[in-house]
């Protein structure tokens, strides 16, 4: 009998989740039925109906992630960190009655997983994130949580207040981790990243300030603006790229490159990638929650590139 999964959201027609999860299932020889469910009224009503029909788990996208958090009876640490849920898994007793609904969030950890897969040089790195929208809100806590190797995180945004809000939440999170580390005696053995928010004008003066010493200003540049969609570059001067080794665009294309990754390459950044790996990685983390096994991400990325070409 096939395992019933689905993605809930509004709009939902554009979602690539069914294609990605069917490819995972095919790789692992599992029988999966994965559908798209448009949430027109309440998420709870739609989810109740789906689970009453035997659903095992689901993904949740905009605008239902907070309702999904309320729906869960328990949250993983990743969901607690994000305060939002993008994956649910139900546990049933022998009679099929639901005994618990576990809520997880794989959104932000998808980026971290992909950076690790791509050997991103995070050790002692000064990371700059351009953009402070929903995606940045999701990726900052996992970056701070999963990599205490990072030296600093700088968030740059056209609307500075949004970057400041995310940086303040990140700072709070660092302080929480520090308190825990003090309590368990690991504080001195760990490295603690700093976090700050800048406007684009401030960013450029930071870069020029660093340039005379030839000290690396930013090693890793992440484009989390929505500008690649419109074939536009973030409004940062080229000096930003002068010492970078790694550039990553959250936006993705069938070609594997974007205007941002091409620009970074043309300025000498050795490694530059689009965000398809992040998309597939976050799906793989959901799949792992449901089935206890993580699919091969690389195979599915290759498959999705071909799929996007069509
Ligand atoms: P949001 O709409 O929430 O945020 C957009 C960001 O882009 C804001 O920081 C905004 O700045 C900035 N921006 C837009 N126009 C301009 C401009 N003209 N000049 C300067 N900055 C600008 O989008 P998301 O955060 O949800 O998504 C961001 C990108 O990440 C998208 O390309 C999306 O496709 C991609 N993404 C990829 C995922 C993946 O799995 N690979 C997952 C999620 C997102 P301001 O705040 O000033 O408006």
mmCIF file of N, CA and C in Angstrom, residues 65-66 69 72-87 102-106 109 141-142 145 173 176 180:
data_model
loop_
_atom_site.group_PDB
_atom_site.id
_atom_site.type_symbol
_atom_site.label_atom_id
_atom_site.label_comp_id
_atom_site.label_asym_id
_atom_site.label_seq_id
_atom_site.Cartn_x
_atom_site.Cartn_y
_atom_site.Cartn_z
ATOM 1 N N UNK A 65 2.293 27.937 7.600
ATOM 2 C CA UNK A 65 3.324 27.359 8.476
ATOM 3 C C UNK A 65 3.064 27.604 9.968
ATOM 4 N N UNK A 66 2.384 28.712 10.293
ATOM 5 C CA UNK A 66 2.092 28.972 11.715
ATOM 6 C C UNK A 66 0.921 28.100 12.171
ATOM 7 N N UNK A 69 2.121 24.747 12.887
ATOM 8 C CA UNK A 69 2.808 24.673 14.197
ATOM 9 C C UNK A 69 1.753 24.438 15.294
ATOM 10 N N UNK A 72 0.486 20.753 15.341
ATOM 11 C CA UNK A 72 1.391 19.713 15.868
ATOM 12 C C UNK A 72 1.165 19.530 17.367
ATOM 13 N N UNK A 73 1.347 18.277 17.831
ATOM 14 C CA UNK A 73 1.248 18.042 19.279
ATOM 15 C C UNK A 73 2.639 18.049 19.915
ATOM 16 N N UNK A 74 3.676 17.974 19.080
ATOM 17 C CA UNK A 74 5.056 18.067 19.579
ATOM 18 C C UNK A 74 5.908 18.695 18.475
ATOM 19 N N UNK A 75 6.958 19.433 18.882
ATOM 20 C CA UNK A 75 7.829 20.091 17.904
ATOM 21 C C UNK A 75 9.263 19.581 18.048
ATOM 22 N N UNK A 76 9.944 19.414 16.914
ATOM 23 C CA UNK A 76 11.375 19.082 16.970
ATOM 24 C C UNK A 76 12.137 20.355 17.368
ATOM 25 N N UNK A 77 13.408 20.235 17.800
ATOM 26 C CA UNK A 77 14.186 21.445 18.113
ATOM 27 C C UNK A 77 14.264 22.400 16.917
ATOM 28 N N UNK A 78 14.309 21.858 15.681
ATOM 29 C CA UNK A 78 14.400 22.729 14.489
ATOM 30 C C UNK A 78 13.122 23.576 14.343
ATOM 31 N N UNK A 79 11.973 22.963 14.641
ATOM 32 C CA UNK A 79 10.707 23.706 14.547
ATOM 33 C C UNK A 79 10.606 24.725 15.677
ATOM 34 N N UNK A 80 11.127 24.357 16.853
ATOM 35 C CA UNK A 80 11.114 25.313 17.976
ATOM 36 C C UNK A 80 11.969 26.524 17.627
ATOM 37 N N UNK A 81 13.089 26.259 16.961
ATOM 38 C CA UNK A 81 14.000 27.335 16.566
ATOM 39 C C UNK A 81 13.323 28.281 15.572
ATOM 40 N N UNK A 82 12.630 27.712 14.596
ATOM 41 C CA UNK A 82 12.009 28.536 13.543
ATOM 42 C C UNK A 82 10.670 29.125 13.998
ATOM 43 N N UNK A 83 10.068 28.528 15.022
ATOM 44 C CA UNK A 83 8.715 28.912 15.448
ATOM 45 C C UNK A 83 7.727 28.828 14.270
ATOM 46 N N UNK A 84 7.949 27.857 13.413
ATOM 47 C CA UNK A 84 7.069 27.592 12.272
ATOM 48 C C UNK A 84 7.309 26.145 11.845
ATOM 49 N N UNK A 85 6.313 25.556 11.180
ATOM 50 C CA UNK A 85 6.410 24.136 10.812
ATOM 51 C C UNK A 85 6.236 23.984 9.306
ATOM 52 N N UNK A 86 7.166 23.268 8.644
ATOM 53 C CA UNK A 86 6.972 22.986 7.217
ATOM 54 C C UNK A 86 6.831 21.490 6.948
ATOM 55 N N UNK A 87 6.901 20.660 8.022
ATOM 56 C CA UNK A 87 6.755 19.209 7.860
ATOM 57 C C UNK A 87 5.974 18.647 9.054
ATOM 58 N N UNK A 102 3.945 15.142 14.935
ATOM 59 C CA UNK A 102 5.241 15.794 15.147
ATOM 60 C C UNK A 102 5.454 16.879 14.088
ATOM 61 N N UNK A 103 5.817 18.092 14.537
ATOM 62 C CA UNK A 103 6.082 19.196 13.616
ATOM 63 C C UNK A 103 7.572 19.479 13.535
ATOM 64 N N UNK A 104 8.064 19.643 12.301
ATOM 65 C CA UNK A 104 9.498 19.898 12.096
ATOM 66 C C UNK A 104 9.635 21.105 11.165
ATOM 67 N N UNK A 105 10.836 21.663 11.071
ATOM 68 C CA UNK A 105 11.075 22.714 10.075
ATOM 69 C C UNK A 105 12.424 22.470 9.411
ATOM 70 N N UNK A 106 12.381 22.180 8.127
ATOM 71 C CA UNK A 106 13.618 21.846 7.398
ATOM 72 C C UNK A 106 14.061 22.998 6.500
ATOM 73 N N UNK A 109 17.548 24.619 7.522
ATOM 74 C CA UNK A 109 18.603 23.613 7.544
ATOM 75 C C UNK A 109 18.910 23.100 6.139
ATOM 76 N N UNK A 141 19.022 31.412 11.916
ATOM 77 C CA UNK A 141 19.219 30.600 13.126
ATOM 78 C C UNK A 141 19.901 29.245 12.848
ATOM 79 N N UNK A 142 19.524 28.506 11.791
ATOM 80 C CA UNK A 142 20.245 27.255 11.545
ATOM 81 C C UNK A 142 21.733 27.474 11.263
ATOM 82 N N UNK A 145 23.238 28.022 14.571
ATOM 83 C CA UNK A 145 23.113 26.810 15.394
ATOM 84 C C UNK A 145 24.059 25.709 14.934
ATOM 85 N N UNK A 173 19.644 34.564 19.976
ATOM 86 C CA UNK A 173 19.854 33.123 19.866
ATOM 87 C C UNK A 173 21.287 32.736 20.259
ATOM 88 N N UNK A 176 21.511 32.774 23.946
ATOM 89 C CA UNK A 176 20.851 31.590 24.530
ATOM 90 C C UNK A 176 21.796 30.373 24.451
ATOM 91 N N UNK A 180 23.563 28.148 27.567
ATOM 92 C CA UNK A 180 23.517 26.672 27.639
ATOM 93 C C UNK A 180 24.934 26.109 27.725
#
